[in-house]
Each structure stands twice: as structure tokens, then as C-alpha cells.
Short mmCIF file of C-alpha atoms and ligand atoms in Angstrom, two decimals:
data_model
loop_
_atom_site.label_atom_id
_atom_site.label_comp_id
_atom_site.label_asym_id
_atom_site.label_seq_id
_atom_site.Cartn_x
_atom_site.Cartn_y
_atom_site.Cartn_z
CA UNK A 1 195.81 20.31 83.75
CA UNK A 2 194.70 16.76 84.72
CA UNK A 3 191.58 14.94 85.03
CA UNK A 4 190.50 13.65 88.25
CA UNK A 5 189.28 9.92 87.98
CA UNK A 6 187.17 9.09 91.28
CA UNK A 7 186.77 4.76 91.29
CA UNK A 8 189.57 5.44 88.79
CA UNK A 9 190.62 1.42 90.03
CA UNK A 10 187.10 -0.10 89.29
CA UNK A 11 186.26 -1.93 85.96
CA UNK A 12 185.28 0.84 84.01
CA UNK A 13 187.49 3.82 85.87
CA UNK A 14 190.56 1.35 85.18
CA UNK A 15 189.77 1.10 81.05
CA UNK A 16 189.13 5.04 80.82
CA UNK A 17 192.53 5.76 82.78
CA UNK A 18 193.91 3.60 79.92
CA UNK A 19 192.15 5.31 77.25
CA UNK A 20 192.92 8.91 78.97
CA UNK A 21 196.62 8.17 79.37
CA UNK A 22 196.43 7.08 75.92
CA UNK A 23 195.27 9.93 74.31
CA UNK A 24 197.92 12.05 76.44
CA UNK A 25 195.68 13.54 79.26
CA UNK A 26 197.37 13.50 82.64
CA UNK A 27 195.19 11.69 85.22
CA UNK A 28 195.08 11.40 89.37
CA UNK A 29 193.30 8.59 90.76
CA UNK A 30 191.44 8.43 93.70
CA UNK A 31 190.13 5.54 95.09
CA UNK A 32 189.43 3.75 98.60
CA UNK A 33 189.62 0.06 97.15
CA UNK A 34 186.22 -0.59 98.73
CA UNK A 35 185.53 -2.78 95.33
CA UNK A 36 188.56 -3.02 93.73
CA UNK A 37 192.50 -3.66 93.98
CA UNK A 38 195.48 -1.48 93.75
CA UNK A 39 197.11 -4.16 91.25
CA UNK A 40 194.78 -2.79 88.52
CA UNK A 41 196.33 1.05 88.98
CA UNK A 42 199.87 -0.86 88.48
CA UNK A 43 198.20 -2.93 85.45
CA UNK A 44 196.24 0.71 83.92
CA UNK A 45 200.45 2.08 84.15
CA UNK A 46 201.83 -0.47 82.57
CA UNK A 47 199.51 -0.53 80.20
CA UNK A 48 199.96 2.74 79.23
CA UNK A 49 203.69 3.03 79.57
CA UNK A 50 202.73 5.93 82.51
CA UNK A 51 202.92 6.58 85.43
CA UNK A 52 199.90 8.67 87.45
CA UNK A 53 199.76 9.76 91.00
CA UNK A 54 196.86 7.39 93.18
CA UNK A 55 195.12 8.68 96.29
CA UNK A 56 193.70 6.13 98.44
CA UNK A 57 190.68 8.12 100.03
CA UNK A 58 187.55 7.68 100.89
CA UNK A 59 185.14 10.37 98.81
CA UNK A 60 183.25 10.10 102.79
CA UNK A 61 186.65 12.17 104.27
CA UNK A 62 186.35 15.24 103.41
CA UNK A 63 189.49 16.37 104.56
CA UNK A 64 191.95 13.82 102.94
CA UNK A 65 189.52 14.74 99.45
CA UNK A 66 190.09 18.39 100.08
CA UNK A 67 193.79 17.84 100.27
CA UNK A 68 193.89 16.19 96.47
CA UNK A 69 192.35 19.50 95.68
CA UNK A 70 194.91 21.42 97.39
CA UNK A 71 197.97 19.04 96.13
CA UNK A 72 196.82 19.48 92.45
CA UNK A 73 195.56 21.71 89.84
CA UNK A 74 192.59 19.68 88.36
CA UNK A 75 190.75 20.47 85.54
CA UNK A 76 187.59 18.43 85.22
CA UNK A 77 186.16 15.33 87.32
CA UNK A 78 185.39 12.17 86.35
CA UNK A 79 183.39 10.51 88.74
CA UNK A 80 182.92 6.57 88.93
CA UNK A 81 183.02 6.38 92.34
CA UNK A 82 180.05 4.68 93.96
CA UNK A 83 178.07 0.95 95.08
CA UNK A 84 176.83 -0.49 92.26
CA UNK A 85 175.01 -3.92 93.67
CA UNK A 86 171.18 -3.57 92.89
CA UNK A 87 170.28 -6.49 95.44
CA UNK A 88 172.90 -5.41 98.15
CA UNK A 89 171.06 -2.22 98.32
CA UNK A 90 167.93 -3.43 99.06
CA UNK A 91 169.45 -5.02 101.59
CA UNK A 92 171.22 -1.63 102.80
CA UNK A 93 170.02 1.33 101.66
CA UNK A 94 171.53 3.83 104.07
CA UNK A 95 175.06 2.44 102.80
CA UNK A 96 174.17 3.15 99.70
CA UNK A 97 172.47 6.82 100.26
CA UNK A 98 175.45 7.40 102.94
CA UNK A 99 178.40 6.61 100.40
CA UNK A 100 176.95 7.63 96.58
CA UNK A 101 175.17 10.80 97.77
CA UNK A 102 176.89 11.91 100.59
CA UNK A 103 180.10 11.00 98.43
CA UNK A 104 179.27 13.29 95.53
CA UNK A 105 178.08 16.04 97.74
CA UNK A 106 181.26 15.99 99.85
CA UNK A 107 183.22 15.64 96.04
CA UNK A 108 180.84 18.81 94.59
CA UNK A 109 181.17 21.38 97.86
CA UNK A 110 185.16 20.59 97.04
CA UNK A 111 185.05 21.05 93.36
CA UNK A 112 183.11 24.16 94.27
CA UNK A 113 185.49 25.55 96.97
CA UNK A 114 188.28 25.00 93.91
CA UNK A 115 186.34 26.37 91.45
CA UNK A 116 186.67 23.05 89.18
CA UNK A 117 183.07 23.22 87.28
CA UNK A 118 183.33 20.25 84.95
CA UNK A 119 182.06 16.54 85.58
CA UNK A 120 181.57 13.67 83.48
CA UNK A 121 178.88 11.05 86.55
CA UNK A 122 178.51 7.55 85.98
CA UNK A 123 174.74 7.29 85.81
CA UNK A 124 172.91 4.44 84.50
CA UNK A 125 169.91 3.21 82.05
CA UNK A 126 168.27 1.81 85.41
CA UNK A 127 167.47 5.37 85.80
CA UNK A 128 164.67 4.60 82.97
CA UNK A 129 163.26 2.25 85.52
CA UNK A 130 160.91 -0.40 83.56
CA UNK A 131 160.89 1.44 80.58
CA UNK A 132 157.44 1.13 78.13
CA UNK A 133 158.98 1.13 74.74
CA UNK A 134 162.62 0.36 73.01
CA UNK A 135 164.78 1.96 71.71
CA UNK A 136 165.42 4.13 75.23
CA UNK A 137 166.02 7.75 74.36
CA UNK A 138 167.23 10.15 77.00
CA UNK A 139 163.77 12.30 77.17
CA UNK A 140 161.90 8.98 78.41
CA UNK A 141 159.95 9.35 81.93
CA UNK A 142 162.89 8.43 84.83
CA UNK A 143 161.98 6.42 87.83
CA UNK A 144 164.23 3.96 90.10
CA UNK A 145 163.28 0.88 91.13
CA UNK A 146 165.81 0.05 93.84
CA UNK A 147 167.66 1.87 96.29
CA UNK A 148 170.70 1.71 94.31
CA UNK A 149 169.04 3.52 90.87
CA UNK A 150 167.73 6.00 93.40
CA UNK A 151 170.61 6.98 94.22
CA UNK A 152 171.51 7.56 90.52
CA UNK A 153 168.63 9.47 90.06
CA UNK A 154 168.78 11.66 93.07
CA UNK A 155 172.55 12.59 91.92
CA UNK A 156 171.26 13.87 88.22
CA UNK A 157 168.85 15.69 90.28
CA UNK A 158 171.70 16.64 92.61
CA UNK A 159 173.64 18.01 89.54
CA UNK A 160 170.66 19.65 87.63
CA UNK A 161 170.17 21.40 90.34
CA UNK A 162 173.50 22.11 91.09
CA UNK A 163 173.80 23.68 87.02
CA UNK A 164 170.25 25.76 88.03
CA UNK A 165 172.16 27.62 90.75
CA UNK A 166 175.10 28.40 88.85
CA UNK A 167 176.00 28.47 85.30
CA UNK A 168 179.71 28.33 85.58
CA UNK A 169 179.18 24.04 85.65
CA UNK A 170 179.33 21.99 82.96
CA UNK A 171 178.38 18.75 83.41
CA UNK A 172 177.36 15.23 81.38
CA UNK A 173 175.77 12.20 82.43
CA UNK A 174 176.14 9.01 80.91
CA UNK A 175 173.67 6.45 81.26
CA UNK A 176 175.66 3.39 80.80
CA UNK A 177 173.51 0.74 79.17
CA UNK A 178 175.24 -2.95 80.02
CA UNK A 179 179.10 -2.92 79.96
CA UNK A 180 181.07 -6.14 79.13
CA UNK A 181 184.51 -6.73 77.82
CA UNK A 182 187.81 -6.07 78.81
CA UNK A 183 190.78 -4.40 77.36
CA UNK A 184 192.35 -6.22 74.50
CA UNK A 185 196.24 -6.92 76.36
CA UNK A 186 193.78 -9.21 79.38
CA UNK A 187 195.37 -7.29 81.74
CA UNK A 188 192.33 -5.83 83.04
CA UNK A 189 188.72 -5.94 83.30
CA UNK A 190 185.89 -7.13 85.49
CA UNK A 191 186.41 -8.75 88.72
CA UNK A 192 184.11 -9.07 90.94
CA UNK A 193 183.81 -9.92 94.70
CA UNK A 194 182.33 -13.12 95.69
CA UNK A 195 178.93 -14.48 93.32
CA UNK A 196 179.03 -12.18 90.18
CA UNK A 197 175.55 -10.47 89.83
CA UNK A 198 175.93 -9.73 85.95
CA UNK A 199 175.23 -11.50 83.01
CA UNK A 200 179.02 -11.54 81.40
CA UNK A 201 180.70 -12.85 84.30
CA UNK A 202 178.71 -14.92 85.25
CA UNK A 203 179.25 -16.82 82.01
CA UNK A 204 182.67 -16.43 81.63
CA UNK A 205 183.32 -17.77 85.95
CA UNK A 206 181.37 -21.12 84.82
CA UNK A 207 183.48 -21.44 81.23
CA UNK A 208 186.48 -20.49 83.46
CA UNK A 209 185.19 -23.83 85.70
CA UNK A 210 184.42 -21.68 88.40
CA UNK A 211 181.31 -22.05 88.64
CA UNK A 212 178.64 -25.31 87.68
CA UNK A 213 176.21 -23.47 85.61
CA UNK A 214 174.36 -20.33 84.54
CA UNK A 215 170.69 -19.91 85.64
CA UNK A 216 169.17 -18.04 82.95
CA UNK A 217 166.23 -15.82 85.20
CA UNK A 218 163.28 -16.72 82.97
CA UNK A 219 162.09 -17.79 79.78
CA UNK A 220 159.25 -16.40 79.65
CA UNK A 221 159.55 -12.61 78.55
CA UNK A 222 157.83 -11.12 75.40
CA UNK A 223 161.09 -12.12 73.19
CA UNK A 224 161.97 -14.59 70.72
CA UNK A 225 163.55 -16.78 72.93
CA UNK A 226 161.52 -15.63 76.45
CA UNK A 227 164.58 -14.58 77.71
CA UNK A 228 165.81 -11.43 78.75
CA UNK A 229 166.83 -8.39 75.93
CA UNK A 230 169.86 -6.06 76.88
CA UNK A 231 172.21 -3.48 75.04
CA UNK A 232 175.51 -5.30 75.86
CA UNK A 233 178.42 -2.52 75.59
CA UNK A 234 182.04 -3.12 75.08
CA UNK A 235 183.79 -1.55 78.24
CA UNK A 236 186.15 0.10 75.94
CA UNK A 237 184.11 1.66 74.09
CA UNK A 238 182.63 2.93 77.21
CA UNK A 239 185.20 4.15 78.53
CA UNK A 240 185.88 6.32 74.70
CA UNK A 241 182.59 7.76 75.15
CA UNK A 242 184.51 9.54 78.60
CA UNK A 243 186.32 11.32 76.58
CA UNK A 244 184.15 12.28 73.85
CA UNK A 245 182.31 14.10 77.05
CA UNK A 246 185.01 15.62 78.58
CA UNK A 247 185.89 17.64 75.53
CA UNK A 248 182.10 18.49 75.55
CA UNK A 249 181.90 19.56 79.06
CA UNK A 250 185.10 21.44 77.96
CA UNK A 251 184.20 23.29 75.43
CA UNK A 252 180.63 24.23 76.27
CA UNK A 253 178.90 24.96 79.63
CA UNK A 254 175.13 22.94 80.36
CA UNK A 255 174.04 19.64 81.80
CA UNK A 256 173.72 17.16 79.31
CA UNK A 257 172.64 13.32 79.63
CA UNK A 258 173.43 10.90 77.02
CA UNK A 259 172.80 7.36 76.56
CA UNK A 260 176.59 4.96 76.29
CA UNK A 261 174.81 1.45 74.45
CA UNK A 262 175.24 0.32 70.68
CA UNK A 263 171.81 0.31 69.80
CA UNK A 264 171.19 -3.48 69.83
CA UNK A 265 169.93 -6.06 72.11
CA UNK A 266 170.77 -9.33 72.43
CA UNK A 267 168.75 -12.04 74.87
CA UNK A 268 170.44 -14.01 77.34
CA UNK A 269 170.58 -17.43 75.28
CA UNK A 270 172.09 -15.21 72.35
CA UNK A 271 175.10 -14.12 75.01
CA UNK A 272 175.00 -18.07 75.55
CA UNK A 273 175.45 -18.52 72.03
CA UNK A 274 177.57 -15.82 70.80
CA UNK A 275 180.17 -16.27 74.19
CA UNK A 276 180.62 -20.34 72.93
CA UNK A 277 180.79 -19.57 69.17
CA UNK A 278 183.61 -16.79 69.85
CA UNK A 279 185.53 -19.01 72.66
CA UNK A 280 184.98 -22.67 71.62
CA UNK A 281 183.91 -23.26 75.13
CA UNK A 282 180.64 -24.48 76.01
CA UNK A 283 178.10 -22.56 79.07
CA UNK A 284 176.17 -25.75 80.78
CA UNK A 285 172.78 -23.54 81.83
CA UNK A 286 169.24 -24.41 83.53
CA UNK A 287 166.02 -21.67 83.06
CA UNK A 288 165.10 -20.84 86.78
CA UNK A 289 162.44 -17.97 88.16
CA UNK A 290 162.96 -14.30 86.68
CA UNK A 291 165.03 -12.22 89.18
CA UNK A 292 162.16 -9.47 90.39
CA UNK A 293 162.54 -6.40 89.42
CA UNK A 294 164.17 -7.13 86.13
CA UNK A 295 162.78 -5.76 82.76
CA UNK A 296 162.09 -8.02 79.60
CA UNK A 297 163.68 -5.74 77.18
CA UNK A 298 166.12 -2.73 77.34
CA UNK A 299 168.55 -0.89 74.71
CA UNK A 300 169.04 1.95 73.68
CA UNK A 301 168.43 4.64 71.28
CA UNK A 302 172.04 6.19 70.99
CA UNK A 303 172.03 8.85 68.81
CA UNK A 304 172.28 11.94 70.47
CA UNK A 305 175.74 10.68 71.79
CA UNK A 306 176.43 10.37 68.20
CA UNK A 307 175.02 13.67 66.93
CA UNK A 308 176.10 16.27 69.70
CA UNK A 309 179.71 14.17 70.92
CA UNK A 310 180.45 12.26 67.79
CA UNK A 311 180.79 8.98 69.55
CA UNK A 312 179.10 5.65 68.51
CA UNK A 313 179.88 2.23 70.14
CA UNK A 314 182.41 -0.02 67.31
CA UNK A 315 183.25 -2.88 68.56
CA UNK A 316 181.42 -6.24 67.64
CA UNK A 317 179.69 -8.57 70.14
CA UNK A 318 181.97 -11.23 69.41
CA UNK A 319 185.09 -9.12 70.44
CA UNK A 320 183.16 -8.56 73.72
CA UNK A 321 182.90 -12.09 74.75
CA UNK A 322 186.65 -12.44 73.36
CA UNK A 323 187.70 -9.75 74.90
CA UNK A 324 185.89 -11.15 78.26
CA UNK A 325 186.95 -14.56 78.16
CA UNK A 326 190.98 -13.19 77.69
CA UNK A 327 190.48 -11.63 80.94
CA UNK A 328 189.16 -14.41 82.53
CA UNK A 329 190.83 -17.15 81.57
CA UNK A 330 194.40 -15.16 81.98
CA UNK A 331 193.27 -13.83 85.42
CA UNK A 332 190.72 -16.70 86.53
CA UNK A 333 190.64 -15.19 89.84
CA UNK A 334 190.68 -11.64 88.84
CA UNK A 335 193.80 -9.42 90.73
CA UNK A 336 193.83 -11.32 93.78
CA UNK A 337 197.41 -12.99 93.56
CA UNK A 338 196.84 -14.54 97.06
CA UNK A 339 194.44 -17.36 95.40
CA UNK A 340 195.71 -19.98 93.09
CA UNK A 341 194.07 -22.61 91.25
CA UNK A 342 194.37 -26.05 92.36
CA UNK A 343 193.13 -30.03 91.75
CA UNK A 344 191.95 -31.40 88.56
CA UNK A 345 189.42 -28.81 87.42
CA UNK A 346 188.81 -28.62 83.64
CA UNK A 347 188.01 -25.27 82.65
CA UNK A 348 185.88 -27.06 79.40
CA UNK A 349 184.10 -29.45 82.25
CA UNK A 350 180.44 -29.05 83.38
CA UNK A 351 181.51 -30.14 87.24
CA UNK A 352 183.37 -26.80 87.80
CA UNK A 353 185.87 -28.56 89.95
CA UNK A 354 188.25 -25.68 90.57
CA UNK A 355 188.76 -25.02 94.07
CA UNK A 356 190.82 -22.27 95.64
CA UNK A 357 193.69 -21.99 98.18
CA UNK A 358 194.76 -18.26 99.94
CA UNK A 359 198.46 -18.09 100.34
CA UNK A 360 199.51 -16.25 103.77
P1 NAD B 401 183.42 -0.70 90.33
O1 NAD B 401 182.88 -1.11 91.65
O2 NAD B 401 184.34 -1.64 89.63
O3 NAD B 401 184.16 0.71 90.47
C1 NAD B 401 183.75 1.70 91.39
C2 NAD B 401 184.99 2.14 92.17
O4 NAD B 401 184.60 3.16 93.10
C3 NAD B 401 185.62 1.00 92.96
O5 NAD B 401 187.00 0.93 92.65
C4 NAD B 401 185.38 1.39 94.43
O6 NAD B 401 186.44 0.96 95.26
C5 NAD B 401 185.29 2.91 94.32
N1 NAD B 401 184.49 3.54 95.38
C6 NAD B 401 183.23 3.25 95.76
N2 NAD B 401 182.85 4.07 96.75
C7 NAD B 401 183.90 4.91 97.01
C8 NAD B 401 184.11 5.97 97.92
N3 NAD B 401 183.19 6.33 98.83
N4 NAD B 401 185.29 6.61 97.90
C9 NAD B 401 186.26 6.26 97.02
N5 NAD B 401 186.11 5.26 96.13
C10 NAD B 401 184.94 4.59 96.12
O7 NAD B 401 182.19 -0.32 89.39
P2 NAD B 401 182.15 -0.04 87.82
O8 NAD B 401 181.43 -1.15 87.16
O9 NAD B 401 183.47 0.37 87.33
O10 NAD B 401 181.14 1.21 87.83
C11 NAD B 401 181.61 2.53 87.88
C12 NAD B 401 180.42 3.46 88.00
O11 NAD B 401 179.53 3.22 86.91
C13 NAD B 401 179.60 3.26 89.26
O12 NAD B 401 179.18 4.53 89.72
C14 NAD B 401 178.42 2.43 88.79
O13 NAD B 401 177.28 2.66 89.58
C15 NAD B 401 178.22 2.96 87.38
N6 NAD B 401 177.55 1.99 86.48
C16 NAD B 401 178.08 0.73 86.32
C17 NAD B 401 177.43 -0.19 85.51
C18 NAD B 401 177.96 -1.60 85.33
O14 NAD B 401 177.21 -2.45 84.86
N7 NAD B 401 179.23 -1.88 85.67
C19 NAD B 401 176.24 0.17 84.84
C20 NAD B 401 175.76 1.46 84.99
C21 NAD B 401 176.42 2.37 85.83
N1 UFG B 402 170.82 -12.81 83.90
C1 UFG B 402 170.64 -14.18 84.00
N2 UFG B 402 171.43 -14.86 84.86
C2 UFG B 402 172.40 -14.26 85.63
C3 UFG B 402 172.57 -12.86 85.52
C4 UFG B 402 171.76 -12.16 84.65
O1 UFG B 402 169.80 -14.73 83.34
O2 UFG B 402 173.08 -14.95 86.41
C5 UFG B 402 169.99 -12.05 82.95
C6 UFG B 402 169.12 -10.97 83.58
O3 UFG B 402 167.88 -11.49 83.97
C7 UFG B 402 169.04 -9.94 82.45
C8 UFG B 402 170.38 -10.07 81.72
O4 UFG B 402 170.88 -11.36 82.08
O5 UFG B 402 168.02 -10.32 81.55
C9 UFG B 402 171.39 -9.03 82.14
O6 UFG B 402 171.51 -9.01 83.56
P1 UFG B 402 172.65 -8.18 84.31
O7 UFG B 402 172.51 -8.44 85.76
O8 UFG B 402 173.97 -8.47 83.69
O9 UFG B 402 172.33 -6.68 83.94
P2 UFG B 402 171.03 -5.80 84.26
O10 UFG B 402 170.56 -5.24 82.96
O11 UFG B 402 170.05 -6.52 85.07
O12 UFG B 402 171.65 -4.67 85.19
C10 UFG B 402 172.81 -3.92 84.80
C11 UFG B 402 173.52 -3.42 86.05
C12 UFG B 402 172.66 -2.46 86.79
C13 UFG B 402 172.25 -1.35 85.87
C14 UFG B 402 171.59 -1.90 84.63
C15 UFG B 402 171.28 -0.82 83.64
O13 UFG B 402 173.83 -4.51 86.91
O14 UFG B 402 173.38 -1.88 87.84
O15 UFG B 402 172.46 -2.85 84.00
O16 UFG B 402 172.46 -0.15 83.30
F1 UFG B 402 171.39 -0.55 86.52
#
């Protein structure tokens, strides 16, 4: 029976897919392309060498979500779906309550109505809030510090909850630490809308000539350097650890939440550093203020993924910023084939000349 991917066309939805068609599950997508684009479900197929039916629906419409349920036999949920911008939800919190709560509710009454009991929910380490001591295990104290990892939080509460009143579920959370990368082929991986937020792209928009420079938020943490500590994750083997939990939540009923990070931190100069030895192209950057609200160090302890799925992160920092740069530089403007790259810009420049024309 398939698997149900919500945000299935999303960075990390779109590497699982791969990884699930891979391994010979049979998938259906659904996705409203709030924060993504339908070339990546065409990119995931090819890919794969597969085809997979794609639902463009809002998880807010109940009824056009019901009818997936009613078109399909499905046998567990993965569930990606959701805002993701930290800042943006300070700005707009309701959106954010309004489409990652009131989406998984609407998703959870229909799973229940179709007596599909199994999930596998995006959470995050931001539900650790500033956390006192590394390495992170999944017993530490949880707290949000934004609208955004509220709304994380409230949805593991949602689903304990949820398992209290009934048995029958079985469900895992992962608490994604920091995912980077992109599928080996370049054919997919990160693309965000407007200003990246995140480290990785960041980087690779101002190697790509994008952008002028990084501005590294502070320099002035307890760390080595003074900059920031994070447990960088290769997207791939992210999107393995979906798996691993799906045959958990398949084989044994519960709510389970396990950390997805490799263990390891690296600061923000060390990405610097690590992204131009594994390229050959330099990152111009300038030390600003810290960004509020962020913490100075942050990884994870990992090993009760190991121990109860048999999953552990493999893949080596410098494939990540390989892996992200091959993206980058064969997509520079992600899936949007309506921009192309003009003038004189020289990706290996410290101008960041590029400038961008939309087609009609
Ligand atoms: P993404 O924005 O690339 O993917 C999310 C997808 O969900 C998008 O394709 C978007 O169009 C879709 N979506 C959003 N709201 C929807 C709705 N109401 N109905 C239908 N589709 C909807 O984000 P991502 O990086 O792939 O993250 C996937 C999940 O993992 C999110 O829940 C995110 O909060 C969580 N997460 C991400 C990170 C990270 O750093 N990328 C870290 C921790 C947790
Ligand atoms: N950083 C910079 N300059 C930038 C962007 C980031 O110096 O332009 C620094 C940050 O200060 C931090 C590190 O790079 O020290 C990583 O920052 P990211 O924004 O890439 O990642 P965060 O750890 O802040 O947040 C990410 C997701 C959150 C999620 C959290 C925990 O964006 O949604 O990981 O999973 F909650």
C-alpha cells in the first residue's frame, strides 16, 4: 500500500520521495506549492525512473484532502508539510498556527476517519529551545522560542496526545538537526524563495555570485572561533532516516521521538572553510551582530536513532558542501526556468554581478 508524502515537493519531501521510490515503496504526493515547484515532482520521477500520482491540495481543504483518502488505499503518512521561516513567523503567527496546526489536525481527523494510524512528523531540534548542555538527547527539557518552534511543539503534543487516546497509532518524530546537501545527480535540492535564511545557502547563493557576501551573525559565542556551533546533516541522509522510521512505526505501535544529526558540530567559519576547500571557490564574508534568538552551540546526541532504528548519518561534510554547490551551480536559480542569468557576472567574483531577467 503506499506512503503518503505531505510537502512531498519541498527540499527534504523531494529527497525522501527519491529514496522511497528507490527502495520500491509506492508514494502519492500531496502538495499545494506554497514553497516549492512542481518541476521538482518531475525531477524526484525522473530521478527515480517512476512515476507517482501528485495532488495539488491544500492540507487547509479538508474536502479535496479527504478525497486523496477516498481515491487511495494509504498505508502510513509522512508529513513534511508546514512553514518553516523562524523570522516570518514572528512576523505572522496566526499563519503559522492557522496552516501547521490546523493543517495536521485537518490531516489526523482524516487519517482517523480512514483508519490510517501511522505517521512519521517533521519536527525539529528548535523544539530543545536554547538548550543548556551538548550533545542534545531526546529526554532534554522542550521549550520554543518562536512562533514557528511552537508550532512544532504543540504538534508532538498534538500527537502524544493523540497516541494517549488511542493505542491503535504509531507514530515517530524526528527532530531534524540542520539539513544541507542535495542529491548527488544536482537535480534537486534547496531552493529557496527570495533572501535564503540558512547557513548553506546562503554560502553557496554568494559562491554562485548571487549574492556579495555572507554576514557571519557574531563572533563572539563561547567557541573556538566565537562563531556559531551546529550539527550540519546531509539531506540524504535525512531523508534515509524516513525510512528507517516508517518500518518502525510499521512494525511496532508507540510514539517515539528521535534526534536526525551526525553527532558533530561545526562553527560557521568551519562551513566557510570546509565549503571553499571542497569547491575551490572562495566565500567573501564580514562578522555583523548575532541574529537574536540564536543559540551558540547545538548538536546532537544521536544514538537512540542508532540503537532502536539502526540508522546513523554517513556521509562526510565535504560531500555536503559538494553535494550543495552541484545543485547550485547547475540550477543557480533553483527550478524557476522563467529566470536566466545574464551580464558579466563571475560566479568566482566578490561583486556578485549576476542579475536576473523573467521571461513572459
Ligand atoms: P519546504 O518548505 O521545502 O517543504 C515544505 C513543503 O510543504 C513545501 O513544498 C510547501 O509547499 C508544502 N506545504 C506547506 N504548507 C502546506 C499546506 N498547508 N498544504 C500542503 N502543502 C503545504 O521545507 P523543508 O525544508 O523540506 O521542511 C520540511 C519539514 O521539515 C517542515 O515541516 C519543516 O518545518 C521541517 N524542518 C525543516 C528544517 C530545515 O532546516 N529545512 C529543520 C527542521 C524541521
Ligand atoms: N548564520 C550566519 N549567517 C547567515 C545564516 C546563518 O552566520 O546568513 C549562522 C547562524 O547564526 C547559526 C548558523 O549559521 O549559527 C546556522 O544558521 P541556520 O539559519 O542555517 O540554522 P539554525 O540552526 O539557526 O536554524 C535551523 C532552521 C530552524 C530549525 C533549526 C533547528 O532554520 O528552522 O535549524 O533544527 F529550527
Amino acid at each position: 500500500m503506499p506512503i503518503l508524502v505531505t510537502g512531498g515537493a519541498g527540499y527534504i519531501g523531494s529527497h525522501t520521495c527519491v529514496e522511497l521510490l528507490n527502495a520500491g515503496y509506492e508514494i502519492i504526493v500531496v502538495d499545494n506549492l506554497m514553497n516549492s515547484k512542481q518541476e521538482s515532482l518531475s525531477r524526484i520521477s525522473e530521478i527515480a525512473g517512476k512515476s507517482f500520482p501528485f495532488y495539488q491540495v491544500d492540507l487547509l481543504n479538508e474536502q479535496e484532502l479527504e478525497k486523496v483518502f477516498i481515491e487511495n488505499e494509504i498505508d502510513a503518512v509522512i508529513h513534511f508539510a508546514g512553514l518553516k521561516a523562524v523570522g516570518e513567523s514572528v512576523r505572522l503567527p496566526l499563519r503559522y498556527y492557522h496552516n501547521n496546526i490546523t493543517g495536521t489536525i485537518n490531516l489526523l481527523n482524516i487519517m482517523k476517519k480512514y483508519d490510517v494510524n501511522r505517521m512519521v512528523f517533521s519536527s525539529s531540534a528548535t523544539v530543545y529551545g536554547m538548550p543548556e548542555r551538548v550533545p542534545i538527547s531526546e529526554d532534554f527539557p522542550l521549550s520554543a522560542l518562536n512562533p514557528y518552534g511552537r508550532t512544532k511543539l504543540m504538534i508532538e503534543e498534538i500527537l502524544t496526545d493523540l497516541y494517549k487516546s488511542d493505542h491503535k497509532w504509531s507514530i515517530a518524530l524526528l527532530r531534524y538537526f540542520n539539513p544541507i546537501g542535495a542529491h548527488k545527480s544536482g537535480m534537486i535540492g534547496e531552493d529557496p524563495n527570495g533572501i535564503p535564511n540558512n547557513l548553506m545557502p546562503y554560502i553557496t547563493q554568494v559562491a554562485v555570485g548571487k549574492l556579495p557576501e555572507l554576514s557571519v551573525f557574531g563572533n563572539d559565542y563561547p567557541t573556538a572561533d566565537g562563531t556559531g556551533i551546529r550539527d550540519y546533516i546531509h539531506v540524504v541522509d535525512l531523508a534515509k532516516g524516513h525510512l528507517k522510521a516508517l518500518e518502525k512505526v510499521s512494525t511496532s505501535n508507540g510514539i517515539e521521538s528521535y534526534n536526525l544529526g551526525t553527532g558533530k558540530g561545526y562553527s560557521v567559519l568551519e562551513m566557510v572553510e570546509a565549503f571553499e576547500v571542497a569547491t575551490g571557490v572562495s566565500v567573501p564574508y564580514k562578522i555583523v551582530t548575532p541574529r537574536p534568538g540564536d543559540a551558540a552551540i547545538c548538536f546532537a546526541d544521536a544514538s537512540k536513532a542508532r540503537k532502536e532504528m539502526e540508522w546513523a548519518a554517513e556521509k562526510s561534510l565535504r560531500e555536503m558542501c559538494e553535494d550543495s554547490w552541484r545543485w547550485q551551480s547547475k540550477n543557480p536559480n533553483g527550478y524557476d526556468e522563467n529566470l536566466i542569468q545574464t551580464g558579466t557576472g563571475n560566479p568566482h567574483s566578490k561583486s556578485g554581478d549576476f542579475f536576473h531577467v523573467k521571461i513572459d
